[in-house]
Short mmCIF file of C-alpha atoms and ligand atoms in Angstrom, two decimals:
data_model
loop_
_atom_site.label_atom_id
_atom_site.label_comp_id
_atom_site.label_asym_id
_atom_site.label_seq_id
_atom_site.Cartn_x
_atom_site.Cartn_y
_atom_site.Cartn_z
CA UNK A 18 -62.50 -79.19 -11.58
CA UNK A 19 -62.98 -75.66 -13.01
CA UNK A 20 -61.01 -74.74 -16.35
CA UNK A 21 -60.71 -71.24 -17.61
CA UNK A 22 -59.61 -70.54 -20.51
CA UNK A 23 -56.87 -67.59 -19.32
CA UNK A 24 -56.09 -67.51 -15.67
CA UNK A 25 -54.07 -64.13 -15.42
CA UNK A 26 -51.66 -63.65 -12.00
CA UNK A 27 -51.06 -61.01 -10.81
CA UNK A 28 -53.29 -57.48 -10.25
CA UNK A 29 -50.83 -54.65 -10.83
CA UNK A 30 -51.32 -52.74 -14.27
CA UNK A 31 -49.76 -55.29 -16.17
CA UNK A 32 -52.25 -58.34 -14.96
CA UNK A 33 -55.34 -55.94 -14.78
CA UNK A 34 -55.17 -54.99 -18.11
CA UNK A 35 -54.59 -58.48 -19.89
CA UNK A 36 -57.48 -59.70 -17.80
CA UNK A 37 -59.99 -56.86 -19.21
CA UNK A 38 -59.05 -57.77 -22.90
CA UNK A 39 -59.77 -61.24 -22.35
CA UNK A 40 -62.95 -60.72 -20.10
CA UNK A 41 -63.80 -58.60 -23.69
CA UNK A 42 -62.58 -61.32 -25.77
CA UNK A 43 -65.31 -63.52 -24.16
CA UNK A 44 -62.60 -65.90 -22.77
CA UNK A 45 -64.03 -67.57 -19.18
CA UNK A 46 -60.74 -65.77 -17.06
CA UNK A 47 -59.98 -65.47 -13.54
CA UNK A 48 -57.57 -62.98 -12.11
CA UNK A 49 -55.38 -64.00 -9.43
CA UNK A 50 -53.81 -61.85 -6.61
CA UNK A 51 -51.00 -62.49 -4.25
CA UNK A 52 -52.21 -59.47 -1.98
CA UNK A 53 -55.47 -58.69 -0.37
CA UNK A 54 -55.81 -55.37 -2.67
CA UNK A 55 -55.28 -55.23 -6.04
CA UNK A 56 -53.38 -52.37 -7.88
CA UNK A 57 -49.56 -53.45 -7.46
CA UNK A 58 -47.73 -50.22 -7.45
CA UNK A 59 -50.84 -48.22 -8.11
CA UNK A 60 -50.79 -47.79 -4.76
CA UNK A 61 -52.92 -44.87 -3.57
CA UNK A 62 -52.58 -44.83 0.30
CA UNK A 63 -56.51 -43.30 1.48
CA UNK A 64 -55.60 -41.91 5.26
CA UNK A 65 -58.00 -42.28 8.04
CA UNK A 66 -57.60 -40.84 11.91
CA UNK A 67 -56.26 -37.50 11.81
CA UNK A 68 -55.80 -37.48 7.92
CA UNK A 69 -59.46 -38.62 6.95
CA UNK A 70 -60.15 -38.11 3.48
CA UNK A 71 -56.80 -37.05 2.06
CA UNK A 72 -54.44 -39.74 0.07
CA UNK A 73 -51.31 -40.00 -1.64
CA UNK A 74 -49.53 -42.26 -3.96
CA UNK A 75 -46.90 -44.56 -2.68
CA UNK A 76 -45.62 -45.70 -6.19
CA UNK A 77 -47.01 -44.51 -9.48
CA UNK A 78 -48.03 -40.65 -9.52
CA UNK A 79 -49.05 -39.74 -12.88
CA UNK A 80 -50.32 -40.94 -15.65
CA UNK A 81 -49.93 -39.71 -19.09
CA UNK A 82 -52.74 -39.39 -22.10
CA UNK A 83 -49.77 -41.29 -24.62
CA UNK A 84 -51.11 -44.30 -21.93
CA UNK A 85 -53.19 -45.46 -25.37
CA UNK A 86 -53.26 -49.16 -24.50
CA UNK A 87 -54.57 -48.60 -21.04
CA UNK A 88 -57.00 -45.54 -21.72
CA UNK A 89 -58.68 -47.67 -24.41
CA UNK A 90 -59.84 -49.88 -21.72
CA UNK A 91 -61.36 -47.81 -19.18
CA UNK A 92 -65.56 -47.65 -19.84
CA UNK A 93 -66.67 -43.47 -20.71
CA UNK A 94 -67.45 -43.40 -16.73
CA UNK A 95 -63.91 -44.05 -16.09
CA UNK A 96 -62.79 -41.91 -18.58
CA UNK A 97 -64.88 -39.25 -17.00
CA UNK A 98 -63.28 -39.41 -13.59
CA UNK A 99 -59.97 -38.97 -14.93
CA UNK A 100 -58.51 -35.95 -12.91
CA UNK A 101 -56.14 -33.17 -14.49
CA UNK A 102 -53.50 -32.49 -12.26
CA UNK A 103 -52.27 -29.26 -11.44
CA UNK A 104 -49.44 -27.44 -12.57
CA UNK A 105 -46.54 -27.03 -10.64
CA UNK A 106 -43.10 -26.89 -10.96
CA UNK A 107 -40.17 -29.62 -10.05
CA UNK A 108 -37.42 -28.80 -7.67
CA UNK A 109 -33.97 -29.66 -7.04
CA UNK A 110 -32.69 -30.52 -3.54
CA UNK A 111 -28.90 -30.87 -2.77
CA UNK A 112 -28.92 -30.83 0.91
CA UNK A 113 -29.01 -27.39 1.47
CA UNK A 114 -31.51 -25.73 -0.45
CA UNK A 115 -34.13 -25.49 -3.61
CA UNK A 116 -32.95 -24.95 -6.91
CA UNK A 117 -34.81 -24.67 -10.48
CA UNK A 118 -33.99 -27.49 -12.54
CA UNK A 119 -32.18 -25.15 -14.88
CA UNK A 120 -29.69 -24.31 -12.40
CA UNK A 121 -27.70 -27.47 -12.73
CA UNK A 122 -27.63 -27.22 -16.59
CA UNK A 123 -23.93 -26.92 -18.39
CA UNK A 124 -25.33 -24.66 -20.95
CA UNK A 125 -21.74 -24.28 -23.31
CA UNK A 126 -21.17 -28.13 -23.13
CA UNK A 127 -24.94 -28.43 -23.86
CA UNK A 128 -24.89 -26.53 -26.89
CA UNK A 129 -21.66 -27.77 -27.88
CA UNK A 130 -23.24 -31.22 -27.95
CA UNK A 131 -26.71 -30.53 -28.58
CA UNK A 132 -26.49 -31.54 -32.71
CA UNK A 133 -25.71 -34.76 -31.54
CA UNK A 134 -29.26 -35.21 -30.42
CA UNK A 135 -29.89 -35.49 -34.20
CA UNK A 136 -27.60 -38.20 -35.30
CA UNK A 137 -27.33 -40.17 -32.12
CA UNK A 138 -29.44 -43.35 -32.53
CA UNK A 139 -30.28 -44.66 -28.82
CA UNK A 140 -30.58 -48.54 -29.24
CA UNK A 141 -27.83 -50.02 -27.68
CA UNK A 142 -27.49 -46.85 -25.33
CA UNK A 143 -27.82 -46.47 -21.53
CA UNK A 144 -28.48 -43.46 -20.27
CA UNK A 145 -25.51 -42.23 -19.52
CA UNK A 146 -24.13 -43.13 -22.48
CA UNK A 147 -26.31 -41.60 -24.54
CA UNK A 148 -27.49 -38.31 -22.61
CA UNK A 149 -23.77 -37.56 -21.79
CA UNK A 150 -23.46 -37.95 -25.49
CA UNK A 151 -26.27 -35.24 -27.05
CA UNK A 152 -26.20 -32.71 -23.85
CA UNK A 153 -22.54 -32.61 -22.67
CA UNK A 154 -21.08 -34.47 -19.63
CA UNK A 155 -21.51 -31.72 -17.28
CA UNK A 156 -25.22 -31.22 -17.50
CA UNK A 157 -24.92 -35.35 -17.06
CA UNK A 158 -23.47 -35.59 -13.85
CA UNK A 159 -25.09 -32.17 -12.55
CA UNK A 160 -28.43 -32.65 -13.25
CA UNK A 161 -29.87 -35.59 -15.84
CA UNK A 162 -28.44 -38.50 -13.83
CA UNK A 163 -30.21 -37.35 -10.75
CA UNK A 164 -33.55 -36.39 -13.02
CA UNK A 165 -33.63 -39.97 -14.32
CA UNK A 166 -33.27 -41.94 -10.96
CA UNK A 167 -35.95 -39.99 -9.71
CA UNK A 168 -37.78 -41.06 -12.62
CA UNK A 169 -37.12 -44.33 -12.61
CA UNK A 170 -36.53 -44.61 -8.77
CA UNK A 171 -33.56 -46.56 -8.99
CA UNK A 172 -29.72 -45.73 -10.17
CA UNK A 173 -30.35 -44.76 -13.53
CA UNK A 174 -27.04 -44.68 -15.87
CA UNK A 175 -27.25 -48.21 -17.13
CA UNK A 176 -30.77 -48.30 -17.99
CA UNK A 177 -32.09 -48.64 -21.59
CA UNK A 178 -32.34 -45.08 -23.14
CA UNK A 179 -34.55 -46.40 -26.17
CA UNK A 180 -36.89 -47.40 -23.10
CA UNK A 181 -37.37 -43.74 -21.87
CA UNK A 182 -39.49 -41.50 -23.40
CA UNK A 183 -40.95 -43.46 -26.05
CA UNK A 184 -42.41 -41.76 -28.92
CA UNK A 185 -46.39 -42.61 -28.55
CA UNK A 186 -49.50 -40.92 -30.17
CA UNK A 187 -51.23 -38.63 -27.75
CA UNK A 188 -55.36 -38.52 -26.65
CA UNK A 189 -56.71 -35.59 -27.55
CA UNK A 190 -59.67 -36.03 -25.57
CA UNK A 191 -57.85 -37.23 -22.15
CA UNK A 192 -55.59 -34.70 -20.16
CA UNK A 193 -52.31 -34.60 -21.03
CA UNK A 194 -51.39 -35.55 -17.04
CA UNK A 195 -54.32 -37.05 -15.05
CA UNK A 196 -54.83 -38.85 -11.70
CA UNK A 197 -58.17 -39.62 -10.40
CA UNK A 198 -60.49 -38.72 -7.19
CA UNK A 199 -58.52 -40.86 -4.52
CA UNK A 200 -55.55 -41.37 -6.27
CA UNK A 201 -54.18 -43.97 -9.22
CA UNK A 202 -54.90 -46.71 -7.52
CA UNK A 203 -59.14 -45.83 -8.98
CA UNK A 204 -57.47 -47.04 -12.42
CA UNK A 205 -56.91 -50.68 -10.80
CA UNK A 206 -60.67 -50.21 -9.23
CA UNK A 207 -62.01 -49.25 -13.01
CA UNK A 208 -60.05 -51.86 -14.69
CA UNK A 209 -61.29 -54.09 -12.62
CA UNK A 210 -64.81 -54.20 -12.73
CA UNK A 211 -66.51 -57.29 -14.34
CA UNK A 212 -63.21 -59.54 -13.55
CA UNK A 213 -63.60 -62.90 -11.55
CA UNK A 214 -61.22 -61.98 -9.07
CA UNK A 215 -59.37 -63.97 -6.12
CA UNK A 216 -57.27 -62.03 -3.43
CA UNK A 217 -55.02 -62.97 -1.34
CA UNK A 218 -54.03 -66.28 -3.48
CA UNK A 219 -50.28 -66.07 -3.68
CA UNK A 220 -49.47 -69.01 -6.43
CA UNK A 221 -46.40 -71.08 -5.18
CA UNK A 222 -46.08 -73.50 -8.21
CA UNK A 223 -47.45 -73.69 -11.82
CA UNK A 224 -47.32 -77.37 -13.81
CA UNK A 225 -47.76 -78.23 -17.10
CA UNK A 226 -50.74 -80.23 -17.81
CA UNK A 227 -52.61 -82.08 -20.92
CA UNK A 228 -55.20 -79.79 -20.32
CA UNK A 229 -53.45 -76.79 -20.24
CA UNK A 230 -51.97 -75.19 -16.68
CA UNK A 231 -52.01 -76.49 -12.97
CA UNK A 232 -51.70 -73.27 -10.69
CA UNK A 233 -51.14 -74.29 -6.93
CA UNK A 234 -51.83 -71.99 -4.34
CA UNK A 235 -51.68 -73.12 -0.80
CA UNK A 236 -54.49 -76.62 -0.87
CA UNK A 237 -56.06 -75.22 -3.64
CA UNK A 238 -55.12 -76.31 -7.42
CA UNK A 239 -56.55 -73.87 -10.55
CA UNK A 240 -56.73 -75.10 -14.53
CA UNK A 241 -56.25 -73.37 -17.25
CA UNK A 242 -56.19 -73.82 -20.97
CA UNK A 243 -54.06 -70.61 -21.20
CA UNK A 244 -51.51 -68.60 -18.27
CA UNK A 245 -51.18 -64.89 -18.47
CA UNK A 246 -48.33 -64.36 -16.00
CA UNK A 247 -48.13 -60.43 -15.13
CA UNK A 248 -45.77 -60.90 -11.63
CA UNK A 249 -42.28 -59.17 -11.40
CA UNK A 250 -39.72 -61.11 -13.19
CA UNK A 251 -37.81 -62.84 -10.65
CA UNK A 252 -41.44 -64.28 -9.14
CA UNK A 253 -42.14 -65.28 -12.89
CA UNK A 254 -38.78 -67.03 -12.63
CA UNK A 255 -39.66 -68.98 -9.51
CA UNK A 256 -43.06 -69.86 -10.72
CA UNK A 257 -41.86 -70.89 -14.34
CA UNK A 258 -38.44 -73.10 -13.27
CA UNK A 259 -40.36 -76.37 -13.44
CA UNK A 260 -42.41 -75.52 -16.81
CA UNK A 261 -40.49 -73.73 -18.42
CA UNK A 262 -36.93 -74.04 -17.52
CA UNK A 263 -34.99 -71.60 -20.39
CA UNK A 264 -37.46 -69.15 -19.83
CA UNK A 265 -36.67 -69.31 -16.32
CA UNK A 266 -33.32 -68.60 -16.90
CA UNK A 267 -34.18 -65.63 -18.64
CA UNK A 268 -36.11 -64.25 -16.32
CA UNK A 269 -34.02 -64.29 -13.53
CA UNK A 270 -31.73 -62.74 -15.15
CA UNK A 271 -33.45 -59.31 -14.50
CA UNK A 272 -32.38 -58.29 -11.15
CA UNK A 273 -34.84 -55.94 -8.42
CA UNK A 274 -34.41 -52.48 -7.72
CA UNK A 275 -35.49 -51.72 -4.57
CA UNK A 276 -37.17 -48.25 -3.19
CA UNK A 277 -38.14 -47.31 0.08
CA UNK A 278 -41.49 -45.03 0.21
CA UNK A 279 -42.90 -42.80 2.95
CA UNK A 280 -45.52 -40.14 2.52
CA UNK A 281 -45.83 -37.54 5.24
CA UNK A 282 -49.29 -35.26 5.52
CA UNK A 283 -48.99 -31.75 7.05
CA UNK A 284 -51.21 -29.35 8.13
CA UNK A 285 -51.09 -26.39 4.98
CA UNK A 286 -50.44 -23.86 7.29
CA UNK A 287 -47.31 -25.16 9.29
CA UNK A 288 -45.46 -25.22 5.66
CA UNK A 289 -43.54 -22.00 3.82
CA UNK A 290 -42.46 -24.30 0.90
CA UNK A 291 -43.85 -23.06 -2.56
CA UNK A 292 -45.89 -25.13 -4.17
CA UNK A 293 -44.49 -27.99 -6.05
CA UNK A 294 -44.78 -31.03 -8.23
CA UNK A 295 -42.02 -33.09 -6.36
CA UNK A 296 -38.10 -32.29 -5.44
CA UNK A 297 -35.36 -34.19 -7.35
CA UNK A 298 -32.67 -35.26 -4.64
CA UNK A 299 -28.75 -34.17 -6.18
CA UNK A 300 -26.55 -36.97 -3.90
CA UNK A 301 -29.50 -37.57 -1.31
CA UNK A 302 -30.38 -40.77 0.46
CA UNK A 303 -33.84 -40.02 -1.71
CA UNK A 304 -33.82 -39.92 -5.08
CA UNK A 305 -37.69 -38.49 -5.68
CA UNK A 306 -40.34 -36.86 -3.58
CA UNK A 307 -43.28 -36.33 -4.72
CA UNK A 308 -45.83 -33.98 -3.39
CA UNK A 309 -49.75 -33.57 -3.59
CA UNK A 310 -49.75 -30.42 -4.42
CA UNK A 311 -50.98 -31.49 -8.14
CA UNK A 312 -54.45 -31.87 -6.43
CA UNK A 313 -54.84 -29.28 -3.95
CA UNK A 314 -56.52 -29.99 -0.64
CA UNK A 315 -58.01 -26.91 1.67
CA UNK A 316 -56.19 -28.78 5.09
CA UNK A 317 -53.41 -31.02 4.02
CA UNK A 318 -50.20 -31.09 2.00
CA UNK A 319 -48.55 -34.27 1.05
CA UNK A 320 -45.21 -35.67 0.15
CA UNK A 321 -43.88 -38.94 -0.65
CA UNK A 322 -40.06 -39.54 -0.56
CA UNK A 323 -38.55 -42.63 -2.56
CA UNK A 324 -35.70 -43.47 -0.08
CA UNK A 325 -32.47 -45.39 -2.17
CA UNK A 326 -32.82 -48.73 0.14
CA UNK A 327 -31.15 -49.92 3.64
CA UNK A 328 -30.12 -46.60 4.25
CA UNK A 329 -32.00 -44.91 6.72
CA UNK A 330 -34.62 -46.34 9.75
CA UNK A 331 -37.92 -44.96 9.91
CA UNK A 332 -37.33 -42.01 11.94
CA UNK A 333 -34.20 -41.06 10.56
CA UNK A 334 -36.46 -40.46 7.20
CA UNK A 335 -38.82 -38.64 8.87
CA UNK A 336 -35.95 -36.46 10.77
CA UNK A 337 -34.50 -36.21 6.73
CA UNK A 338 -38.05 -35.25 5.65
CA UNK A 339 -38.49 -32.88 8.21
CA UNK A 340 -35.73 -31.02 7.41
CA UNK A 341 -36.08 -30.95 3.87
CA UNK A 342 -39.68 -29.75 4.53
CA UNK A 343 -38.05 -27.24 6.71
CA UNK A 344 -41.20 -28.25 9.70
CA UNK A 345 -41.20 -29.76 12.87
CA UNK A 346 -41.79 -33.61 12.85
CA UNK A 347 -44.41 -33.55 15.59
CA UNK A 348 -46.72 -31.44 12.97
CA UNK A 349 -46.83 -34.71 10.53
CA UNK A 350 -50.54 -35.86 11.64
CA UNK A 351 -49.97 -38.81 9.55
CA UNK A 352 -47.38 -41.39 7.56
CA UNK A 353 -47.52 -44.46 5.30
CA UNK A 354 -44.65 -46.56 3.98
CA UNK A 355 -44.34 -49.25 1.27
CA UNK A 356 -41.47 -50.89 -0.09
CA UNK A 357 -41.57 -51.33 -3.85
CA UNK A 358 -39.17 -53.11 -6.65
CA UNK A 359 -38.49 -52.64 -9.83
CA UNK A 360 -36.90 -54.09 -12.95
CA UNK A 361 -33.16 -52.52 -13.03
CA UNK A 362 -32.88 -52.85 -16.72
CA UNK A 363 -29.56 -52.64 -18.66
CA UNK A 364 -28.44 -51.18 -21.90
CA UNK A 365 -28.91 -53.88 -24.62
CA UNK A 366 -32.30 -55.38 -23.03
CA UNK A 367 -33.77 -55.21 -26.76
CA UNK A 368 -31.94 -58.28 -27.32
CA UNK A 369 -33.19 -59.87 -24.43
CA UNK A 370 -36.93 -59.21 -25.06
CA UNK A 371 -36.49 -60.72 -28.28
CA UNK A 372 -34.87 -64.04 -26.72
CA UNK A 373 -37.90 -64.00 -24.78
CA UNK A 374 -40.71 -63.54 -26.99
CA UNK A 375 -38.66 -66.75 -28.74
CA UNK A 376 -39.44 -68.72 -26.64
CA UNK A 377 -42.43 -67.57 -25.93
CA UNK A 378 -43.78 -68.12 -29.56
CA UNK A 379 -46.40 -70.55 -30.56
CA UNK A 380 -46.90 -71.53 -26.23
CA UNK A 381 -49.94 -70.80 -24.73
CA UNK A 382 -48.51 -68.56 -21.73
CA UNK A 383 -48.20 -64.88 -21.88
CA UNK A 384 -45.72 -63.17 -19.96
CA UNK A 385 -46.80 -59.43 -18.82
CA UNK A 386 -45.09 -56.89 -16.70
CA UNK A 387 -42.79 -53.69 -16.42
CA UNK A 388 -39.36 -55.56 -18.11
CA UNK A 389 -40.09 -55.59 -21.63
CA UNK A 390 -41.30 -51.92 -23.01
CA UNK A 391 -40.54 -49.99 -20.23
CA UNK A 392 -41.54 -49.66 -16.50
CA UNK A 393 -44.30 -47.04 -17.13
CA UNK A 394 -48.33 -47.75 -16.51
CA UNK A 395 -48.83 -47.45 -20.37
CA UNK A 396 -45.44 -49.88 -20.93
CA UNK A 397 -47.16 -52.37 -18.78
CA UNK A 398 -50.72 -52.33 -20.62
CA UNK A 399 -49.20 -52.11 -24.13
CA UNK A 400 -47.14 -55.32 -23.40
CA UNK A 401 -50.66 -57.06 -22.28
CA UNK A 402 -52.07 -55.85 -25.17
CA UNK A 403 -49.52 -57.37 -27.26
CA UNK A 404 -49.60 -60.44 -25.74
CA UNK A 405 -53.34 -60.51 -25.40
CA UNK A 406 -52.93 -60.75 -29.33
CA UNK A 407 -50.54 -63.10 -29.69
CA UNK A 408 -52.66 -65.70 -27.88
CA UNK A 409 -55.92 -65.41 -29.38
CA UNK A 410 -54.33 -65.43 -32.67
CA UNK A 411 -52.14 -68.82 -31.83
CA UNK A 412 -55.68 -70.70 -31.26
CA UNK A 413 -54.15 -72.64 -28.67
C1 FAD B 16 -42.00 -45.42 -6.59
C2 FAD B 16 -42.57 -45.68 -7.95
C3 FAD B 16 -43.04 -44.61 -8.71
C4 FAD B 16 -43.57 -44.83 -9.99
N1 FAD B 16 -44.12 -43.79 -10.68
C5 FAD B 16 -44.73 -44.03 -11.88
C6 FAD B 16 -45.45 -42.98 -12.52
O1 FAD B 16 -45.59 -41.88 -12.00
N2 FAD B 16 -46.02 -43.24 -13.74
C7 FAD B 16 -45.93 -44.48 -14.32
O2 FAD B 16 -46.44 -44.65 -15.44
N3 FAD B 16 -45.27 -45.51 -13.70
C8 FAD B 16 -44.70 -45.31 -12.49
N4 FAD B 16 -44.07 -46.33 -11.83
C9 FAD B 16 -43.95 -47.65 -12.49
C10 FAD B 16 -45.25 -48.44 -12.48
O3 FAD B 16 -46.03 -48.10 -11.37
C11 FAD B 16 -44.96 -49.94 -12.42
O4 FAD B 16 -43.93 -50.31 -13.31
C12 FAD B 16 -46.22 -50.72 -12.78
O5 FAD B 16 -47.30 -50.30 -11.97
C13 FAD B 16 -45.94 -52.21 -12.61
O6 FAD B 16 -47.13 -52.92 -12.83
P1 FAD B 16 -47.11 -54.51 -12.90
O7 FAD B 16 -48.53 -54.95 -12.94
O8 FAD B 16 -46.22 -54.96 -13.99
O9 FAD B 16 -46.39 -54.98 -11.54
P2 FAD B 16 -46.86 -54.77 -10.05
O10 FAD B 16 -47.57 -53.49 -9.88
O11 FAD B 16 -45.65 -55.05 -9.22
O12 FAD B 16 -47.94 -55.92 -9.84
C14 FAD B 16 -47.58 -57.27 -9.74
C15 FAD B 16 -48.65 -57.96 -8.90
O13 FAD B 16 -48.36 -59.35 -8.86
C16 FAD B 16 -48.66 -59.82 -7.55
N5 FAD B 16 -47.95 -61.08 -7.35
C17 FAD B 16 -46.59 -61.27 -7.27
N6 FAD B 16 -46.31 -62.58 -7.09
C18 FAD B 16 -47.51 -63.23 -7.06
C19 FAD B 16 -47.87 -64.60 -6.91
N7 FAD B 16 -46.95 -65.56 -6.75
N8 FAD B 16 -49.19 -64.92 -6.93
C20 FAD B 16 -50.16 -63.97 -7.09
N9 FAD B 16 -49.86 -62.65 -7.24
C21 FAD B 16 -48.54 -62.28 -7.23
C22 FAD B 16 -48.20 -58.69 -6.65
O14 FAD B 16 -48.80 -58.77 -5.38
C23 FAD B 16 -48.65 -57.48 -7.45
O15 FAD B 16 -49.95 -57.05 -7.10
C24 FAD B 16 -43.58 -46.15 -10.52
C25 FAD B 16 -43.13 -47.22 -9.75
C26 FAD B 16 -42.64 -47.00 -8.47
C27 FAD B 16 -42.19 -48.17 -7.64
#
């Protein structure tokens, strides 16, 4: 039977990038997919029919040149390819009509509790807790509560402020917000290149062997000396429960956040809307939408709205969208959908990731993913890189 020495599952960011550094490393590795396309939620949608040629992203949208551990894997080709987007400017939506993202700002409460910001130390924090804290309640509820759930696409009080803008070193030599030509998802088809690669091999059970791993998927069984497991947590939790029980436990303990996503492509001329980066909903059924504009095309505008979940059927979003859009839905020439989930972290999750990386300690798996730095691209490939380390150096 064939052994590798690191068998990585899982093709989002997280799994893409621990599979490079090993590849590098000169470790025999095979990367394992669930889905026939690899990516995860770099998930650039490339239209065809009516909308030939044009994309847009259905999860991640931008990427950031503090993205250190992920940039310093991509080859000077990829590097070259990486796109600058455009500026434009963020809008508020409350149902009625655009506002500036000042609007919404409490500025006497906000300067009131502005020297805060200065002595407030966020570990421990959620978001609330802590933003509510440094810029004043009002400007909380008005406008940063809604800001950070379209952010994070997902209620955002509770969640870790130490995870949200982390202080990271920026590339000089990289824009300071990029995408690339057909979307983010040509980071997964960079970071890719020179992987053994199997797609559409969803593993159903992993077993502990003298050798190292068992990985079954349907008939077929996989060794490894060495598991890199970059899945969402709850699948880690169902793959681990017979291995590794406590971790198990752990991981399950990190609950999904679910978002709805549908991207809409217009004709340019049928809209009056300015351009724009993307609209933050105040009390909407979306929390985010996020437009093309950053990378203009000469026929088509874009949008993507990140619906909160089980509210709304298809064509009630697009009836939302269209009004929003202030167009007629019979001039969308084309839509896509995906449903994606994400970690809904909690205040105190330090303590957690530490528990983890216990565990973890000394044992030949790695453990990747958006639920331990962050939920961010450059989260994801900093954690691989860490973990990357920690194996080779354990020798095992
Ligand atoms: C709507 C939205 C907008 C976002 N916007 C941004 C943004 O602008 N910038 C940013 O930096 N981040 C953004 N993010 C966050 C970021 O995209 C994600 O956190 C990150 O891509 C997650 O990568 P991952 O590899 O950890 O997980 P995923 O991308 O979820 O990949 C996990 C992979 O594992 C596979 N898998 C699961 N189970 C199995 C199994 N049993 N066997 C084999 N394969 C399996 C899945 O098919 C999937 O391909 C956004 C996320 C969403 C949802």
């Amino acid at each position: 039977m064939d052994r590798y020495d690191l068998i990585v599952v899982g093709a989002g960011v997280s799994g893409l990038t621990l599979a490079r550094r090993s590849v590098a490393h000169g470790w025999r590795t095979l990367l394992v997919e669930g889905d026939r396309r690899v990516g995860g939620c770099l998930a650039s949608h490339r239209f065809d029919g009516a909308a030939e040629g044009f994309w847009a992203e259905l999860a991640a949208h931008t990427a950031y040149n503090s993205y250190g551990a992920l940039l310093e894997l991509l080859d000077a080709a990829a590097l070259q390819r990486l796109q600058a987007r455009h500026k434009a400017p963020w809008r508020l939506w409350d149902g009625r009509r655009l506002q500036s993202v000042f609007a919404r700002l409490h500025w006497p409460s906000l300067l009131a509790s502005l020297p805060r910001l200065f002595v407030t130390d966020k570990s421990g924090f959620g978001l609330r807790g802590y933003y509510a804290r440094v810029f004043g309640q009002p400007s909380y509820e008005g406008l940063l509560r809604h800001a950070f759930s379209a952010v994070l696409a997902q209620p955002a009080d509770d969640f870790p402020a130490e995870l949200l803008f982390r202080k990271k070193p920026r590339r000089k030599d990289v824009p300071r917000s990029y995408t690339l030509p057909g979307g983010l998802a040509g980071l997964a088809e960079a970071l890719v290149t020179g992987c053994e690669l199997r797609t559409g091999v969803p593993v159903e059970r992993i077993e502990r062997a003298a050798e190292g791993f068992r990985l079954h998927a349907g008939a077929e069984v996989l060794t490894c000396r060495r598991l890199g497991l970059a899945v969402p947590a709850w699948a880690a939790a169902r793959l681990l429960a017979e291995a590794y029980p406590d971790l198990a436990r752990r991981l399950a303990q990190i609950a999904p956040a679910e978002v709805e996503s549908l991207a809409v492509v217009l004709p340019k001329a049928q809209l009056a809307l300015p351009e724009l980066a993307g609209l933050i909903g105040i009390d909407q059924d979306f929390y985010s939408a996020v437009s093309r504009d950053i990378v203009p095309d000469v026929r088509f505008r874009g949008f993507t709205f990140h619906f909160r979940p089980s509210r709304l059927t298809q064509d009630e979003k697009l009836e939302r969208i269209a009004r929003v859009l202030d167009v007629d839905p019979t001039a969308m020439v084309a839509v896509a959908e995906r449903t994606s989930r994400l970690p809904a972290l909690k205040a105190g999750h330090a303590a957690w990731v530490a528990a983890v990386d216990r565990i973890l300690a000394g044992q030949p798996l790695a453990l990747s993913g958006n639920y331990f730095y962050g939920v961010s691209l450059g989260d994801c490939a900093e954690r691989s890189r860490d973990e990357f380390a920690r194996l080779a150096r354990s020798g095992t």
